[in-house]
Short mmCIF file of C-alpha atoms in Angstrom, two decimals:
data_model
loop_
_atom_site.label_atom_id
_atom_site.label_comp_id
_atom_site.label_asym_id
_atom_site.label_seq_id
_atom_site.Cartn_x
_atom_site.Cartn_y
_atom_site.Cartn_z
CA MET B 557 23.93 20.94 8.17
CA THR B 558 24.69 17.32 7.28
CA SER B 559 25.15 16.31 3.66
CA LEU B 560 24.41 12.90 2.22
CA PRO B 561 27.20 10.59 3.45
CA MET B 562 29.46 9.47 0.65
CA ALA B 563 28.70 6.00 -0.70
CA PRO B 564 28.07 4.37 -4.07
CA ALA B 565 24.34 5.12 -3.49
CA ASP B 566 23.37 1.56 -4.36
CA GLN B 567 25.38 2.07 -7.56
CA THR B 568 22.33 3.33 -9.51
CA GLU B 569 21.59 6.80 -10.79
CA PHE B 570 17.93 6.39 -9.79
CA THR B 571 18.76 5.64 -6.15
CA ASN B 572 21.25 8.49 -5.97
CA THR B 573 18.75 11.00 -7.39
CA VAL B 574 15.92 9.89 -5.09
CA LEU B 575 18.20 9.96 -2.05
CA GLN B 576 19.45 13.45 -2.84
CA ASN B 577 15.87 14.69 -3.23
CA ALA B 578 14.76 12.96 -0.02
CA PHE B 579 17.63 14.52 1.94
CA GLN B 580 16.84 17.97 0.55
CA LEU B 581 13.09 17.70 1.10
CA TRP B 582 12.85 15.84 4.43
CA PHE B 583 16.04 14.73 6.11
CA GLU B 584 18.37 17.76 5.91
CA PRO B 585 15.78 20.25 7.25
CA GLU B 586 14.85 17.89 10.10
CA ILE B 587 18.48 17.26 11.03
CA HIS B 588 19.11 21.01 11.07
CA ARG B 589 16.00 21.64 13.20
CA ARG B 590 17.00 19.01 15.75
CA GLN B 591 20.58 20.23 15.89
CA GLU B 592 19.40 23.80 16.51
CA THR B 593 17.25 22.63 19.42
CA GLY B 594 19.96 20.39 20.87
CA LEU B 595 18.23 17.12 20.00
CA LEU B 596 21.05 15.96 17.69
CA PRO B 597 24.80 16.41 17.99
CA LYS B 598 27.02 18.35 15.58
CA PRO B 599 28.22 16.66 13.49
CA PHE B 600 25.58 13.93 13.23
CA HIS B 601 26.58 10.51 11.90
CA ILE B 602 23.69 9.10 9.92
CA PHE B 603 23.35 5.52 8.69
CA ALA B 604 19.57 5.28 8.29
CA ALA B 605 16.78 7.72 7.54
CA GLN B 606 13.05 7.25 7.05
CA VAL B 607 9.96 9.29 6.31
CA LEU B 608 6.50 7.89 7.02
CA LEU B 609 3.69 9.48 5.04
CA GLU B 610 0.10 9.03 6.16
CA ILE B 611 -2.85 10.81 4.55
CA GLY B 612 -4.04 13.78 6.56
CA LYS B 613 -1.05 13.74 8.92
CA GLN B 614 2.36 15.37 9.10
CA PRO B 615 5.32 13.28 7.89
CA ILE B 616 7.15 11.34 10.61
CA ILE B 617 10.92 11.48 10.13
CA SER B 618 13.25 9.07 11.90
CA PHE B 619 17.00 8.47 11.93
CA ASN B 620 19.27 5.55 12.69
CA ASP B 621 17.85 3.21 15.35
CA GLN B 622 14.53 5.09 15.36
CA VAL B 623 13.70 3.75 11.89
CA ARG B 624 10.56 1.62 11.99
CA GLY B 625 9.73 -1.63 10.24
CA VAL B 626 11.05 -5.14 9.71
CA LEU B 627 13.91 -5.70 7.29
CA LYS B 628 14.15 -8.57 4.86
CA ALA B 629 17.83 -9.27 4.37
CA GLY B 630 20.32 -11.94 3.48
CA VAL B 631 22.81 -13.26 6.02
CA ASP B 632 26.53 -13.12 5.35
CA ALA B 633 27.75 -16.51 4.16
CA ASN B 634 30.75 -16.15 6.47
CA ALA B 635 28.62 -15.70 9.59
CA THR B 636 29.52 -18.44 12.06
CA ALA B 637 26.78 -18.10 14.68
CA GLU B 638 23.69 -20.25 14.24
CA ILE B 639 20.60 -18.17 13.59
CA LYS B 640 17.20 -19.57 14.49
CA LYS B 641 13.75 -18.27 13.62
CA GLY B 642 12.86 -15.37 15.90
CA ASP B 643 16.48 -14.58 16.81
CA THR B 644 17.77 -11.03 16.71
CA VAL B 645 20.32 -10.82 13.88
CA PRO B 646 23.38 -8.61 14.46
CA PHE B 647 23.51 -5.99 11.75
CA ASP B 648 27.12 -6.77 10.91
CA THR B 649 26.07 -10.27 9.79
CA VAL B 650 23.62 -8.85 7.21
CA ALA B 651 24.88 -9.33 3.66
CA ASP B 652 22.32 -7.45 1.59
CA ILE B 653 19.05 -5.67 2.36
CA GLN B 654 16.16 -6.83 0.20
CA GLY B 655 13.14 -4.96 1.56
CA LEU B 656 11.30 -3.46 4.50
CA GLN B 657 7.75 -3.93 5.72
CA LEU B 658 5.97 -1.67 8.15
CA THR B 659 4.05 -3.09 11.11
CA GLU B 660 0.60 -2.51 12.56
CA ASN B 661 1.98 0.53 14.36
CA GLU B 662 2.23 2.23 10.95
CA ALA B 663 -0.76 0.41 9.50
CA ASN B 664 -1.82 2.96 6.89
CA ALA B 665 1.41 4.79 6.09
CA SER B 666 3.63 4.73 3.06
CA HIS B 667 7.37 5.11 3.51
CA LEU B 668 10.74 5.93 2.07
CA THR B 669 13.65 4.42 3.96
CA ALA B 670 17.37 4.72 3.25
CA ILE B 671 19.95 2.53 4.96
CA LEU B 672 23.71 2.80 4.61
CA HIS B 673 25.27 -0.63 4.95
CA ARG B 674 28.78 -1.66 4.00
CA ASN B 675 29.27 1.61 2.14
CA VAL B 676 26.17 1.06 0.00
CA TRP B 677 22.94 3.03 0.26
CA TYR B 678 19.87 0.80 0.11
CA LEU B 679 16.74 2.66 -0.96
CA LEU B 680 13.52 1.02 0.25
CA PHE B 681 10.12 2.53 -0.43
CA ASP B 682 6.45 1.76 -0.80
CA PHE B 683 4.25 4.71 -1.70
CA ARG B 684 1.02 2.73 -1.57
CA TYR B 685 -1.14 3.92 1.31
CA ASN B 686 -3.64 2.39 3.73
CA ALA B 687 -2.42 -1.20 3.93
CA ALA B 688 -4.72 -2.05 6.84
CA ARG B 689 -7.77 -0.37 5.31
CA VAL B 690 -7.20 -2.08 1.95
CA ALA B 691 -6.87 -5.46 3.70
CA ARG B 692 -10.19 -4.91 5.52
CA HIS B 693 -11.95 -3.94 2.29
CA LEU B 694 -10.60 -7.03 0.56
CA ARG B 695 -11.66 -9.29 3.44
CA VAL B 696 -15.24 -7.99 3.38
CA ALA B 697 -15.30 -8.13 -0.42
CA HIS B 698 -14.60 -11.87 -0.12
CA GLU B 699 -17.57 -12.17 2.23
CA PHE B 700 -19.85 -10.59 -0.38
CA LEU B 701 -18.35 -12.84 -3.05
CA SER B 702 -19.11 -15.90 -0.92
CA ALA B 703 -22.68 -14.69 -0.42
CA ALA B 704 -23.02 -14.16 -4.17
CA GLU B 705 -21.78 -17.69 -4.89
CA GLY B 706 -24.31 -19.16 -2.46
CA ALA B 707 -27.12 -17.11 -3.98
CA LEU B 708 -26.18 -18.15 -7.51
CA GLU B 709 -26.17 -21.83 -6.52
CA LYS B 710 -29.78 -21.36 -5.43
CA GLN B 711 -30.60 -19.39 -8.59
CA HIS B 712 -31.27 -16.30 -6.49
CA LEU B 713 -29.97 -14.00 -9.20
CA ASN B 714 -31.10 -10.74 -7.64
CA ALA B 715 -29.24 -11.49 -4.43
CA ALA B 716 -26.22 -12.71 -6.38
CA ILE B 717 -25.97 -9.48 -8.39
CA ASP B 718 -26.50 -7.29 -5.33
CA ASN B 719 -23.71 -9.05 -3.45
CA LEU B 720 -21.39 -9.07 -6.45
CA PHE B 721 -21.72 -5.32 -6.83
CA ALA B 722 -21.04 -4.82 -3.12
CA GLY B 723 -17.84 -6.84 -3.39
CA VAL B 724 -16.67 -5.20 -6.61
CA GLU B 725 -17.37 -1.71 -5.26
CA LEU B 726 -15.26 -2.48 -2.18
CA CYS B 727 -12.44 -3.61 -4.49
CA ALA B 728 -12.76 -0.39 -6.46
CA LYS B 729 -12.56 1.70 -3.31
CA ALA B 730 -9.59 -0.35 -2.08
CA ASP B 731 -7.75 0.51 -5.29
CA LEU B 732 -8.43 4.18 -4.63
CA LEU B 733 -7.35 3.87 -0.99
CA MET B 734 -3.81 3.12 -2.11
CA LEU B 735 -3.59 6.62 -3.60
CA PRO B 736 -2.70 9.78 -1.61
CA ASP B 737 -6.25 11.16 -1.81
CA GLU B 738 -7.75 12.14 1.54
CA ARG B 739 -11.26 12.29 0.10
CA VAL B 740 -11.35 8.51 -0.33
CA LEU B 741 -11.20 8.05 3.45
CA SER B 742 -14.49 9.81 4.06
CA ARG B 743 -16.54 9.54 0.88
CA THR B 744 -18.96 6.62 0.84
CA ARG B 745 -21.34 7.57 -1.98
CA HIS B 746 -21.52 5.25 -4.97
CA GLY B 747 -21.02 8.17 -7.35
CA PHE B 748 -17.68 9.21 -5.87
CA VAL B 749 -16.23 5.71 -6.12
CA ALA B 750 -17.63 5.24 -9.64
CA THR B 751 -16.26 8.54 -10.94
CA HIS B 752 -12.78 8.17 -9.51
CA PHE B 753 -12.44 4.44 -10.24
CA ASN B 754 -13.29 5.11 -13.88
CA LEU B 755 -10.84 8.02 -13.96
CA HIS B 756 -8.03 6.11 -12.27
CA GLY B 757 -8.72 2.78 -13.90
CA GLY B 758 -10.39 3.57 -17.20
CA LYS B 759 -9.12 6.92 -18.45
CA ASN B 760 -5.65 6.64 -16.91
CA GLY B 761 -5.35 2.91 -17.62
CA ASN B 762 -4.20 1.88 -14.13
CA ILE B 763 -6.75 -0.94 -13.75
CA ASP B 764 -7.37 -3.93 -16.01
CA SER B 765 -10.11 -2.93 -18.45
CA GLU B 766 -12.17 -6.07 -17.69
CA PHE B 767 -12.46 -4.98 -14.04
CA VAL B 768 -13.53 -1.46 -14.99
CA GLU B 769 -16.11 -2.95 -17.36
CA LEU B 770 -17.33 -5.33 -14.63
CA PHE B 771 -17.74 -2.45 -12.19
CA ASN B 772 -19.73 -0.41 -14.70
CA THR B 773 -21.87 -3.37 -15.74
CA LEU B 774 -22.80 -4.23 -12.17
CA SER B 775 -23.37 -0.53 -11.43
CA GLY B 776 -26.02 -0.59 -14.13
CA ASN B 777 -27.69 -3.75 -12.83
CA TRP B 778 -27.58 -3.71 -9.04
CA LEU B 779 -30.50 -1.30 -8.62
CA LYS B 780 -32.69 -3.56 -10.76
CA ALA B 781 -31.53 -6.48 -8.62
CA ARG B 782 -32.14 -4.67 -5.33
CA TYR B 783 -35.48 -3.11 -6.30
CA PRO B 784 -37.31 -5.56 -8.59
CA ASP B 785 -39.89 -3.19 -10.09
CA ASP B 786 -39.11 -4.76 -13.49
CA SER B 787 -37.84 -8.16 -14.54
CA LEU B 788 -34.12 -8.67 -14.11
CA GLY B 789 -33.55 -9.81 -17.68
CA THR B 790 -30.23 -11.47 -16.86
CA SER B 791 -29.40 -15.16 -17.14
CA ALA B 792 -27.68 -17.34 -14.57
CA ALA B 793 -24.85 -17.90 -17.07
CA THR B 794 -24.25 -14.18 -17.33
CA VAL B 795 -24.19 -13.77 -13.56
CA GLY B 796 -21.80 -16.72 -13.37
CA GLY B 797 -19.47 -14.95 -15.77
CA TRP B 798 -19.57 -11.80 -13.62
CA LEU B 799 -18.79 -13.92 -10.57
CA GLU B 800 -15.68 -15.41 -12.21
CA THR B 801 -14.46 -11.96 -13.23
CA THR B 802 -15.04 -10.77 -9.66
CA LYS B 803 -12.82 -13.59 -8.40
CA ARG B 804 -10.06 -12.43 -10.74
CA MET B 805 -10.53 -8.83 -9.61
CA LEU B 806 -10.15 -9.80 -5.95
CA ALA B 807 -7.08 -11.91 -6.73
CA ASP B 808 -5.55 -9.01 -8.66
CA LEU B 809 -6.12 -6.65 -5.73
CA ASP B 810 -4.66 -9.15 -3.29
CA ALA B 811 -1.52 -9.47 -5.45
CA LYS B 812 -0.84 -5.75 -5.74
CA ARG B 813 -1.93 -4.40 -2.34
CA PRO B 814 0.62 -3.19 0.24
CA ARG B 815 1.31 -5.60 3.06
CA LEU B 816 2.33 -5.11 6.64
CA HIS B 817 4.83 -7.43 8.29
CA GLY B 818 3.17 -10.78 9.01
CA ASP B 819 0.37 -10.27 6.49
CA THR B 820 0.51 -13.14 4.05
#
């Protein structure tokens, strides 16, 4: 079997510990399996390792030039060749590695990637899931927000509230989609999203309390807005306040969501 190649491990105890655990859990067993089946040589020189984790699927483990994604890195100040946008950059001209983004080919995976460069291990990871799904939820949430703004301008408060709740509920589900919970992929009932958003955001404190309160407030008003058996009993000013909080909630989600390469 192959042990973790000697290096300063990014010179941090955290990186060294995570790398050792990753090699024990994923990389060492896979190297051994491939060596036993003749897919890897003995010994095997490793300079990069990656595990892709996607909900409901087996981990995908890659080594060296099989590693997927686009690196963000600095260029060595002593590099003499001119580098233009879109050029392939020789790895020996890379000074430091700053990050890695997955592409649409791994649209909903999280990852842990380790790269050995100039005798330093760079540990790159993003354990937020479902980047593409979260982006779609956010995009449609903005559509509902736009519809709510138009309805409010016309004083159509019932329509404004209905659309606000639709947008906020999509944001709530998008927050849950970033977690490694397979149930979120298939559950569409309001009750599931409400229960788990309040648990994740309210009880566990992972979401700003004003967004949890907004979700619960709109949850208690959207049925009255959708089915007007009784008077709405809500002023335009109140709905306007909910709309502004919804804007902040969408902006917060956009700031913290995982991004694929090219997604700005």
